[in-house]
GROMACS .gro file of C-alpha atoms in nm:
model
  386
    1UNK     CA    1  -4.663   0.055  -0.117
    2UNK     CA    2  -4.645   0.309   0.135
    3UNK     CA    3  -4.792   0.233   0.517
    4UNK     CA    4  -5.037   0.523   0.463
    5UNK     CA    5  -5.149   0.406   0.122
    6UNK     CA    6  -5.173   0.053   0.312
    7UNK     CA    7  -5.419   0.192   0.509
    8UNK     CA    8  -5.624   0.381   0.233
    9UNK     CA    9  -5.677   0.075   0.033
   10UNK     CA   10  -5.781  -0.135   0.378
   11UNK     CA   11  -6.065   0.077   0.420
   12UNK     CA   12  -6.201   0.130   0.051
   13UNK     CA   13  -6.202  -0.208   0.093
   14UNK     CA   14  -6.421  -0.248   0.395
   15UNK     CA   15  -6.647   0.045   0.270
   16UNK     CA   16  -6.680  -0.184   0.003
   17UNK     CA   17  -6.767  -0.514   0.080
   18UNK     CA   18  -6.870  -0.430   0.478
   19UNK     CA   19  -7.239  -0.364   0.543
   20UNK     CA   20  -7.305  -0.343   0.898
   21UNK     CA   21  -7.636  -0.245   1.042
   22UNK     CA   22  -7.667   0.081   1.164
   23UNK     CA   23  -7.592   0.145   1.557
   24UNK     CA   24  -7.739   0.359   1.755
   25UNK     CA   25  -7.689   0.711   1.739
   26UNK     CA   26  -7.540   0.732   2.064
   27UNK     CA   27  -7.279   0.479   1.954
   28UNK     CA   28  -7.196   0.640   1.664
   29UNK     CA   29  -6.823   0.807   1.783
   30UNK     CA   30  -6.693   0.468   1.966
   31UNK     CA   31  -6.770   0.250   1.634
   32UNK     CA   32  -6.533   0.508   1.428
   33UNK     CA   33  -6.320   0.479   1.693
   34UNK     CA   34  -6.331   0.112   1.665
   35UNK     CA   35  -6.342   0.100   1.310
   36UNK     CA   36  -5.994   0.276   1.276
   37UNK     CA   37  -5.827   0.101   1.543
   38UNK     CA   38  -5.891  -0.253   1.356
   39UNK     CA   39  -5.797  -0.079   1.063
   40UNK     CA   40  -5.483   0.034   1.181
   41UNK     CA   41  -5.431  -0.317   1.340
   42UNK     CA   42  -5.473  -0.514   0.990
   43UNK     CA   43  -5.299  -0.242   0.796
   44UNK     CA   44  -4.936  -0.311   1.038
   45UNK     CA   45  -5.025  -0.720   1.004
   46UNK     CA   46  -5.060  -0.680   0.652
   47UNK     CA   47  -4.725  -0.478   0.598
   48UNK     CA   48  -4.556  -0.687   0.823
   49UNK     CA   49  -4.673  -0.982   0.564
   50UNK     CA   50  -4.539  -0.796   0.308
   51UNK     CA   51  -4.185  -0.736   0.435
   52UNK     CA   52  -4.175  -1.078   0.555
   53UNK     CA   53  -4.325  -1.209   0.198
   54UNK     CA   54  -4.022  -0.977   0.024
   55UNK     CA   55  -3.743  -1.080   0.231
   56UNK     CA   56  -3.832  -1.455   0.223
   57UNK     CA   57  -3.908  -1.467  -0.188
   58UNK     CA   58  -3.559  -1.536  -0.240
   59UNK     CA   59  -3.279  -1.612  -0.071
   60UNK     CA   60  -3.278  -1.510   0.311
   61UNK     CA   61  -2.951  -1.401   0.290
   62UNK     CA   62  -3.077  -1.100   0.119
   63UNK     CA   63  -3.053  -0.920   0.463
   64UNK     CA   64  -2.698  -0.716   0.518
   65UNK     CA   65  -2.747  -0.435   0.755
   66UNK     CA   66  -2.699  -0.692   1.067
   67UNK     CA   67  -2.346  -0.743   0.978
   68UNK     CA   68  -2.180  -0.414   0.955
   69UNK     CA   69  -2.470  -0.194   1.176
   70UNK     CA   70  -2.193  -0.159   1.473
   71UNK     CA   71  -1.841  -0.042   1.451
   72UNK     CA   72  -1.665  -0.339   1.552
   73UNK     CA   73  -1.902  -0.553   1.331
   74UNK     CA   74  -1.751  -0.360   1.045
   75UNK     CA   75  -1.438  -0.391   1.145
   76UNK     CA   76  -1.485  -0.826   1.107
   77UNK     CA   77  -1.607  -0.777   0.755
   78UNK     CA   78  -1.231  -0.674   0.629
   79UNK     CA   79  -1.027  -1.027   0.526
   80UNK     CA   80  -0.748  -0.758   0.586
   81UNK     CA   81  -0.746  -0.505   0.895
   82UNK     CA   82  -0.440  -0.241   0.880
   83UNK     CA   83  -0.185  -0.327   1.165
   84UNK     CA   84   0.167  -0.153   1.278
   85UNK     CA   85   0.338  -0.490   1.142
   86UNK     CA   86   0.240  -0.407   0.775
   87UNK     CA   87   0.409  -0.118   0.761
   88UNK     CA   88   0.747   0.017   0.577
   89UNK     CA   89   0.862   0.338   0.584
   90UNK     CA   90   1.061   0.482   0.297
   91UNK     CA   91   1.339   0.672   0.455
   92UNK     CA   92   1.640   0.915   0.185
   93UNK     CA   93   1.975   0.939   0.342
   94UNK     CA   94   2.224   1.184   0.211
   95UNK     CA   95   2.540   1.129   0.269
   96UNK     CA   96   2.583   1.474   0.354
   97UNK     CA   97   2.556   1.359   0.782
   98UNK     CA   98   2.420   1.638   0.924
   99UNK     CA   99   2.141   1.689   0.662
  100UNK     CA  100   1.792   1.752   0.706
  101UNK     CA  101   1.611   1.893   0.372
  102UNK     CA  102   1.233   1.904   0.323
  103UNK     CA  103   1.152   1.771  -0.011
  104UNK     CA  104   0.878   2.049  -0.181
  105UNK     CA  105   0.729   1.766  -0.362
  106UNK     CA  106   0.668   1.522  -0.131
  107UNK     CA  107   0.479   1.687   0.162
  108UNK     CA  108   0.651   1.592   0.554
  109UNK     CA  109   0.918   1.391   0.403
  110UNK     CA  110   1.307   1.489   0.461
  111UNK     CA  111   1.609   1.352   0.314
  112UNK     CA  112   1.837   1.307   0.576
  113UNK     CA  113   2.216   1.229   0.694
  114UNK     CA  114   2.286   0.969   0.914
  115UNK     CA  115   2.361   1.185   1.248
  116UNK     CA  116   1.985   1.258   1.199
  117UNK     CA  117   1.864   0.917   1.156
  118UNK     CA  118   1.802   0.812   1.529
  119UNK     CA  119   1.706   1.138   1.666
  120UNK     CA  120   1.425   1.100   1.395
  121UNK     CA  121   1.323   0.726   1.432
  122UNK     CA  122   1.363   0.683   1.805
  123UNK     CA  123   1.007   0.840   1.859
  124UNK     CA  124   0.859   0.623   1.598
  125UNK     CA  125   0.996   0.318   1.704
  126UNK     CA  126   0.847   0.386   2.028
  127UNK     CA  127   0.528   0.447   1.874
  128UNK     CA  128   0.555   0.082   1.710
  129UNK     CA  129   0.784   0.125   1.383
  130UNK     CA  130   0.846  -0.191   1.285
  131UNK     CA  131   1.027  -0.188   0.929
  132UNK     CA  132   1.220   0.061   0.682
  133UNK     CA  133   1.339   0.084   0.306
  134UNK     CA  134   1.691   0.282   0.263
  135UNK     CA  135   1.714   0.452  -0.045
  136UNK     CA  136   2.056   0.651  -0.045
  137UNK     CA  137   2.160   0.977  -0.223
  138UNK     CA  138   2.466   1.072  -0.288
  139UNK     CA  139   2.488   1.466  -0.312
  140UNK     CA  140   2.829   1.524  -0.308
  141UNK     CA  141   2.988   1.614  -0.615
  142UNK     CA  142   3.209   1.352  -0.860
  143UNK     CA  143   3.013   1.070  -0.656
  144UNK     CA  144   2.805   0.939  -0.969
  145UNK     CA  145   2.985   0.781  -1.245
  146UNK     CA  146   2.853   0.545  -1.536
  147UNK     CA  147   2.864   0.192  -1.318
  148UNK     CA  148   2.778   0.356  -0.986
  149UNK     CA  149   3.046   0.223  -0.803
  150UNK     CA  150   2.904   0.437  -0.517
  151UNK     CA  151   2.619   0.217  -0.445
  152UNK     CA  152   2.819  -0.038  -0.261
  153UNK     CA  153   3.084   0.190  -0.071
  154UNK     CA  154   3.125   0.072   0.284
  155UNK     CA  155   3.152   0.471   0.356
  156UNK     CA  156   2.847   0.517   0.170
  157UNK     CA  157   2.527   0.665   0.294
  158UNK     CA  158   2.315   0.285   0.301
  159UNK     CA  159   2.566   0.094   0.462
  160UNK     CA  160   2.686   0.319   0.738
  161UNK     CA  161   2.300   0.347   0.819
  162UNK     CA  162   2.241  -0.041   0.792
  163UNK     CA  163   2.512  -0.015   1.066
  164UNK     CA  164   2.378   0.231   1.267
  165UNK     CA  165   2.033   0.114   1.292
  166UNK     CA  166   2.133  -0.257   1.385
  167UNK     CA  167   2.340  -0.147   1.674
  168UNK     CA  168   2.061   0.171   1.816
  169UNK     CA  169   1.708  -0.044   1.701
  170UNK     CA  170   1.785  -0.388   1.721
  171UNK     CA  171   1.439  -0.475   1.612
  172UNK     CA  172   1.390  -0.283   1.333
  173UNK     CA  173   1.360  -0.458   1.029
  174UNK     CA  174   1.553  -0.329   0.840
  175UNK     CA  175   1.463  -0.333   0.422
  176UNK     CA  176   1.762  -0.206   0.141
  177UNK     CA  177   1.608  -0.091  -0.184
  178UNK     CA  178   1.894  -0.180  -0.467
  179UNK     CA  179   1.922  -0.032  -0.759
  180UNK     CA  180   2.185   0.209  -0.942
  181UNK     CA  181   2.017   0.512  -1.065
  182UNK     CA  182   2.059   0.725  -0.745
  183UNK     CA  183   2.459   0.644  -0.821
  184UNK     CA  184   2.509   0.650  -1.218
  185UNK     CA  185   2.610   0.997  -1.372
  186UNK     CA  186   2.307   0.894  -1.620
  187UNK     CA  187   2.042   0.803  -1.378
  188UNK     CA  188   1.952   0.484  -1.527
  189UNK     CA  189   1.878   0.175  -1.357
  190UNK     CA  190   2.152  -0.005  -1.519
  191UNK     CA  191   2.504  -0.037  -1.668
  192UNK     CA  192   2.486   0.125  -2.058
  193UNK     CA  193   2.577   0.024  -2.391
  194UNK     CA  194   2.765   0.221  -2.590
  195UNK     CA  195   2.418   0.327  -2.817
  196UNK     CA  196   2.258   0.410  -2.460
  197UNK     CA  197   2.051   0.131  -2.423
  198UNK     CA  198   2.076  -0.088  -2.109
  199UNK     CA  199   2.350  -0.376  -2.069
  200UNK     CA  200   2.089  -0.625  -1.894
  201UNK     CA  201   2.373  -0.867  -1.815
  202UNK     CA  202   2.658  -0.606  -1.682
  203UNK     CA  203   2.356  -0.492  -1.462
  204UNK     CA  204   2.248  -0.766  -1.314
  205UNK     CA  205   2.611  -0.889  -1.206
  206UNK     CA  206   2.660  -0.517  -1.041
  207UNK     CA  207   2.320  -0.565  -0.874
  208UNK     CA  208   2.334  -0.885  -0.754
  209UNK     CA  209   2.706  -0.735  -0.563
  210UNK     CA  210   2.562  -0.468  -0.433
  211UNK     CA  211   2.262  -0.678  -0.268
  212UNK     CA  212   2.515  -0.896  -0.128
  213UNK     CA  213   2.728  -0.581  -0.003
  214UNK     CA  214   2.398  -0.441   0.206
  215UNK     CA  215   2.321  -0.825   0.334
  216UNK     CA  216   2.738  -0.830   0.449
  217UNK     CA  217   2.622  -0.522   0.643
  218UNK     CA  218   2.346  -0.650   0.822
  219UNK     CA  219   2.050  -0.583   0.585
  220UNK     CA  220   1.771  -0.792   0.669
  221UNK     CA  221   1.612  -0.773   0.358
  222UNK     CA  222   1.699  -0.699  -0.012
  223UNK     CA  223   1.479  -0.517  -0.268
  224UNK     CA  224   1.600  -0.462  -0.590
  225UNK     CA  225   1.383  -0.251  -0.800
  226UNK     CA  226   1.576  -0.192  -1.117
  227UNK     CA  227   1.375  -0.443  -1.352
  228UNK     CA  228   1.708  -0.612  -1.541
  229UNK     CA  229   1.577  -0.933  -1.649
  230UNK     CA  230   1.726  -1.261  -1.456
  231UNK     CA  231   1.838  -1.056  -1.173
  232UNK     CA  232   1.614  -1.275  -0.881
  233UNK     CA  233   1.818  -1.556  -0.949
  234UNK     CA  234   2.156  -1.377  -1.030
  235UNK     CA  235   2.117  -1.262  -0.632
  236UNK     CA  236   1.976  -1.562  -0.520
  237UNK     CA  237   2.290  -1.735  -0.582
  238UNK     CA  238   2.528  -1.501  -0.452
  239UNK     CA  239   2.354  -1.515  -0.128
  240UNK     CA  240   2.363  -1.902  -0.124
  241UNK     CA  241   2.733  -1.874  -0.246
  242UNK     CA  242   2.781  -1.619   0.067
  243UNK     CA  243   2.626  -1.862   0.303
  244UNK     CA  244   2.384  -1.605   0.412
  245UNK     CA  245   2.065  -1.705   0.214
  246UNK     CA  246   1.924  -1.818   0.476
  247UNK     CA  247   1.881  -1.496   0.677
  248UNK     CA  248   1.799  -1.238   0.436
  249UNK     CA  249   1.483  -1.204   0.247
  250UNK     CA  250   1.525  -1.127  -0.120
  251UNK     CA  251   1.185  -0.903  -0.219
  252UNK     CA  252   1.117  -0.818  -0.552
  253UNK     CA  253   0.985  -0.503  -0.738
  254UNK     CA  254   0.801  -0.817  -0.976
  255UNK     CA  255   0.572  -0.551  -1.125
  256UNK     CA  256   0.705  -0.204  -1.148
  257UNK     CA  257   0.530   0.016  -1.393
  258UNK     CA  258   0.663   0.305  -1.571
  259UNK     CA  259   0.479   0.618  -1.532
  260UNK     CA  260   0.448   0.947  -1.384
  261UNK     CA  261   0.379   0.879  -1.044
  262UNK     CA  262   0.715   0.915  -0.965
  263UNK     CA  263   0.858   1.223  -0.958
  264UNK     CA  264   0.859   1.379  -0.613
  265UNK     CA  265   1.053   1.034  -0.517
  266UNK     CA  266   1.287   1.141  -0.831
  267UNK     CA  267   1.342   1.472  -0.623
  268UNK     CA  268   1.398   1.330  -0.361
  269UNK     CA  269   1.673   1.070  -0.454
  270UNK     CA  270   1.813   1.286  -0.720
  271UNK     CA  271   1.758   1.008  -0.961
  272UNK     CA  272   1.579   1.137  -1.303
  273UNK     CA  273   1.775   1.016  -1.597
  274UNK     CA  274   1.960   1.253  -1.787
  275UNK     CA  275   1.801   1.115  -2.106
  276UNK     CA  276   1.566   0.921  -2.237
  277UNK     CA  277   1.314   0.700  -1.991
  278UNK     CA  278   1.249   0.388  -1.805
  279UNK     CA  279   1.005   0.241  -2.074
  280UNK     CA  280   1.204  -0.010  -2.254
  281UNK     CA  281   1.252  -0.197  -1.864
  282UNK     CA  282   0.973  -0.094  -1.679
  283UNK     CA  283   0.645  -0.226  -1.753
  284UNK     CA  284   0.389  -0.029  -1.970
  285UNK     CA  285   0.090   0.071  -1.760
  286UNK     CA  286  -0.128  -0.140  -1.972
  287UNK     CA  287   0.077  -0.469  -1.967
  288UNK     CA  288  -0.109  -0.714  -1.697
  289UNK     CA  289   0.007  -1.022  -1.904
  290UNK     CA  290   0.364  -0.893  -1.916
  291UNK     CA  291   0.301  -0.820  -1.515
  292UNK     CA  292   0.167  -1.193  -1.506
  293UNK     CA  293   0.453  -1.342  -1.665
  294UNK     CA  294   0.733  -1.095  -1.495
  295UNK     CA  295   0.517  -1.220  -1.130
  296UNK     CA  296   0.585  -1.579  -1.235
  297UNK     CA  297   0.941  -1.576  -1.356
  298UNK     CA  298   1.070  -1.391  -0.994
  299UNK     CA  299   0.856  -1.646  -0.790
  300UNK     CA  300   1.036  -1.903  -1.009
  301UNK     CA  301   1.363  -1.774  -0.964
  302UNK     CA  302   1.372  -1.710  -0.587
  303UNK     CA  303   1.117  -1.441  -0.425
  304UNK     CA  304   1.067  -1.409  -0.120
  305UNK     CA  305   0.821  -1.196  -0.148
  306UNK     CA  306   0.649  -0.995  -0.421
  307UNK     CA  307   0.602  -0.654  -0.479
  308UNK     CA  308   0.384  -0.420  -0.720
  309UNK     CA  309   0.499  -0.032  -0.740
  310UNK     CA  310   0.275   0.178  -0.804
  311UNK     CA  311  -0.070   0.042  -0.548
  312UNK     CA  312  -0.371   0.225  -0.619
  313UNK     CA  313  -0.391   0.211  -0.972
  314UNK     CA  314  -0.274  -0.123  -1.027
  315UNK     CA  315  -0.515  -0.272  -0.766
  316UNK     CA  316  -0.573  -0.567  -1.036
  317UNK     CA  317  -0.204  -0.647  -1.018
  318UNK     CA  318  -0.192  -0.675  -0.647
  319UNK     CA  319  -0.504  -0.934  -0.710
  320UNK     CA  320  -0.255  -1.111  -0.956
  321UNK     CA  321   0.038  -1.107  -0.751
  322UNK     CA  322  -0.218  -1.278  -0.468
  323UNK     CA  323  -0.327  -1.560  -0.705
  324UNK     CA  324  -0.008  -1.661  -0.855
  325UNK     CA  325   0.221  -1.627  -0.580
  326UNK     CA  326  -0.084  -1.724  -0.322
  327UNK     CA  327   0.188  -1.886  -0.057
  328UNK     CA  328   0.426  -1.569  -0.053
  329UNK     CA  329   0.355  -1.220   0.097
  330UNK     CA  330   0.273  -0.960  -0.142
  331UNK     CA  331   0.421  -0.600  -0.062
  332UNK     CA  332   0.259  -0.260  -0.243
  333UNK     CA  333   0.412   0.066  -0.272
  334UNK     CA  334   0.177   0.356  -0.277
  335UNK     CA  335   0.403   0.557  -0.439
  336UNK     CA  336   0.529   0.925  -0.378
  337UNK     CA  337   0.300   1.041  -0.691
  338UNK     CA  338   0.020   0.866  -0.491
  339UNK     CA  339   0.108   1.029  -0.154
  340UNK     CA  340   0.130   1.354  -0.266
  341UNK     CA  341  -0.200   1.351  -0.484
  342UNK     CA  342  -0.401   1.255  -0.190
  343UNK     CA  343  -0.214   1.508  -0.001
  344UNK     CA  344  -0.284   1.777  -0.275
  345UNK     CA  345  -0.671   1.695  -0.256
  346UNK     CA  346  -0.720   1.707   0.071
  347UNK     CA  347  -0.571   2.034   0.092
  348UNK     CA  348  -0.813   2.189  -0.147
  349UNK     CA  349  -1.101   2.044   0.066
  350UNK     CA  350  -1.186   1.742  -0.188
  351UNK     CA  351  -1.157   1.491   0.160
  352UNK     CA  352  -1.020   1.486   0.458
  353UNK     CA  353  -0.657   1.350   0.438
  354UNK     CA  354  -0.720   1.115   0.761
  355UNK     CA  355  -1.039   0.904   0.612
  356UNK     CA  356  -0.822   0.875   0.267
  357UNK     CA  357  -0.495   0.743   0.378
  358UNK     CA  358  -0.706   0.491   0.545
  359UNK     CA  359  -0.943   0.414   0.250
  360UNK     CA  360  -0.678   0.411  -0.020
  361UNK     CA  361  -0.432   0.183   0.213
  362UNK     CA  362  -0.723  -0.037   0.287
  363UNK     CA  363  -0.809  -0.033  -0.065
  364UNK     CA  364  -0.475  -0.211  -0.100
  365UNK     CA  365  -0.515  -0.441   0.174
  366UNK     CA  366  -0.845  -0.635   0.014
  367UNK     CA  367  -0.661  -0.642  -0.321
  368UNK     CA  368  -0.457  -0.935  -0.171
  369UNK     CA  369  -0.098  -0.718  -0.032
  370UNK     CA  370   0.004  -0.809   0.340
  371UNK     CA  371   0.270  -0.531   0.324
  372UNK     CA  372   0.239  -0.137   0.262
  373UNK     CA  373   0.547   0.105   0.189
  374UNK     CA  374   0.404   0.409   0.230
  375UNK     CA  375   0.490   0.762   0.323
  376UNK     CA  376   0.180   0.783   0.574
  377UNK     CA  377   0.349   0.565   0.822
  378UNK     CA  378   0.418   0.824   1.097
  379UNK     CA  379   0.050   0.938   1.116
  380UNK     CA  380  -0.054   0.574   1.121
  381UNK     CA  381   0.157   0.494   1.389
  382UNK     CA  382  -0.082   0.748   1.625
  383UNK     CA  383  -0.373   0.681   1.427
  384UNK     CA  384  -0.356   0.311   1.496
  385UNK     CA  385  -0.270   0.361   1.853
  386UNK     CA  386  -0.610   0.582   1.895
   0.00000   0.00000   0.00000
């Protein structure tokens, strides 16, 4: 009931059951007067009843607004709150040196050669960079062959820049993606059988060396993302065996799905496969038991910590990752499909690009991850700071 309706039904009721003897004329304008002002009066008590009556009917906690009504209130509601520390930033080096190549697909991102790595990161790591993910890409010609013997070249683009970045940022944490398709003539994730299906245990044996090769170099963390089954362990070892397990982190793509999401990163790293697809080793999109069970088997076999690639649409998996690995860290990728969808929308005036990279990471955040690769980290570094 409305206050003014309040009021209406206040005084049908007095001209209802009131009968007061009649004053005298001269009275007449200071008892209406009177008359509305104690009308008024009960009609506020009586909605203030009300309210009271409503909020106290069930449970008190009923009442919200007090929690989130000022901007640093809100701010204490998050389990989660974005900081500089989460952050990785995906960075492609060519091992063409001087490089510097804008990649159409992937708005703001370069692939770069190493002589343009510092000039690059020195400003961000002044504005708070904390971490990176190498991803090489070998551009010049005869480099790719079936095993991708590339991958693991001391004179290769990844370990050069492991190298590099030790000696100029010694604080940078410093992240190696492994896998092989940026390096086989094939672009599959893996050693082949003759029939062109994947050779899970010649893969994991090349992996597991080329993890160790990037730890040698002064990797601080290893992240292979090619899927072969048993490959956790395989490098686990190896890095015991090396006497070096103890200071590098092994973190593990546990739930990659297949999809399209990743294309402008294909451009990027010149990695597409030359037939075929990833289907038969990355997981279906619809495959949260098979995510489950892939979570469970990594933690079992040596994670550090966990990782789901893609983030926003597999915000369930993130949740997963959380519950069954609840004393690790769990790492999301929001993808380059990701990125460059929220960059497409906000171009066409759907949202502004700011208030979405911050929705979608946080998004993330209260799914359970502690860790975000994502291509926005040079505007969050200045968007944190302000």
């Amino acid at each position: 009931m409305s206050f003014s309706s309040l009021v209406q039904d206040l005084s049908l009721r007095d001209a209802s059951t009131s009968r007061r003897p009649a004053m005298p004329r001269g009275d007449a304008s200071v008892s209406t007067v009177d008359d509305r002002a104690s009308c008024l009066s009960r009609a506020k008590s009586y909605a203030s009843t009300a309210a009271t009556s409503v909020s106290i009917s069930g449970d008190i906690g009923s009442q919200l607004h007090a929690g989130y009504s000022h901007p640093l209130a809100r701010s204490w509601q998050a389990e989660r709150q974005l900081t500089k520390s989460m952050l990785i930033y995906p960075l492609f080096i060519s091992d063409q040196d001087d490089e510097e190549v804008l990649i159409p697909s992937l708005p703001n991102q370069y692939r770069r050669g190493i002589n343009r790595l510092v000039p690059f990161l020195e400003p961000l790591v002044h504005k708070g960079l904390r971490s990176v993910i190498l991803f090489g890409v070998p551009m010049r010609p005869g480099t790719k062959d079936a095993l991708g013997t590339a991958a693991d070249d001391p004179e290769g683009p990844v370990i050069r820049s492991i190298q590099l970045l030790r000696r100029r940022f010694p604080h940078l944490y410093i992240v190696c993606d492994v896998c092989l398709c940026e390096y086989t003539s094939h672009g599959h994730c893996g050693i082949l059988r003759d029939d062109g299906s994947l050779n899970n245990q010649l893969s994991v044996d090349r992996i597991s060396d080329v993890a160790v090769a990037y730890a040698r170099a002064g990797a601080h963390c290893v992240a292979p993302s090619d899927m072969n089954d048993g490959r956790i362990r395989a490098i686990k070892l190896k890095l015991i065996e090396e006497g070096i397990v103890h200071s590098v982190t092994l973190m593990s793509y546990a739930a990659k799905f297949s999809g399209c999401l990743y294309g402008p990163f294909r451009d990027a790293a010149g990695s597409t496969p030359s037939f075929g697809d990833r289907r038969c080793y990355q997981l279906p999109p619809g495959g949260r038991g098979l995510a489950r069970r892939a979570i469970v088997r990594d933690i079992n076999e040596g994670a550090d910590i966990i990782m789901v690639k893609p983030a926003g649409q597999y915000l369930d998996i993130i949740a997963d990752a959380k519950e069954l690995g609840r004393d690790l860290p769990v790492a999301a990728y929001q993808v380059s499909g990701e990125f460059a969808m929220i960059h497409a929308a906000a171009k066409a005036g759907v949202f502004d690009l700011k208030a979405m990279a911050f929705e979608s990471t946080e998004g993330i955040l209260r799914a359970g991850a502690t860790i975000i690769v994502s291509y926005f980290v040079p505007e969050f570094l200045d968007w944190l700071s302000n």
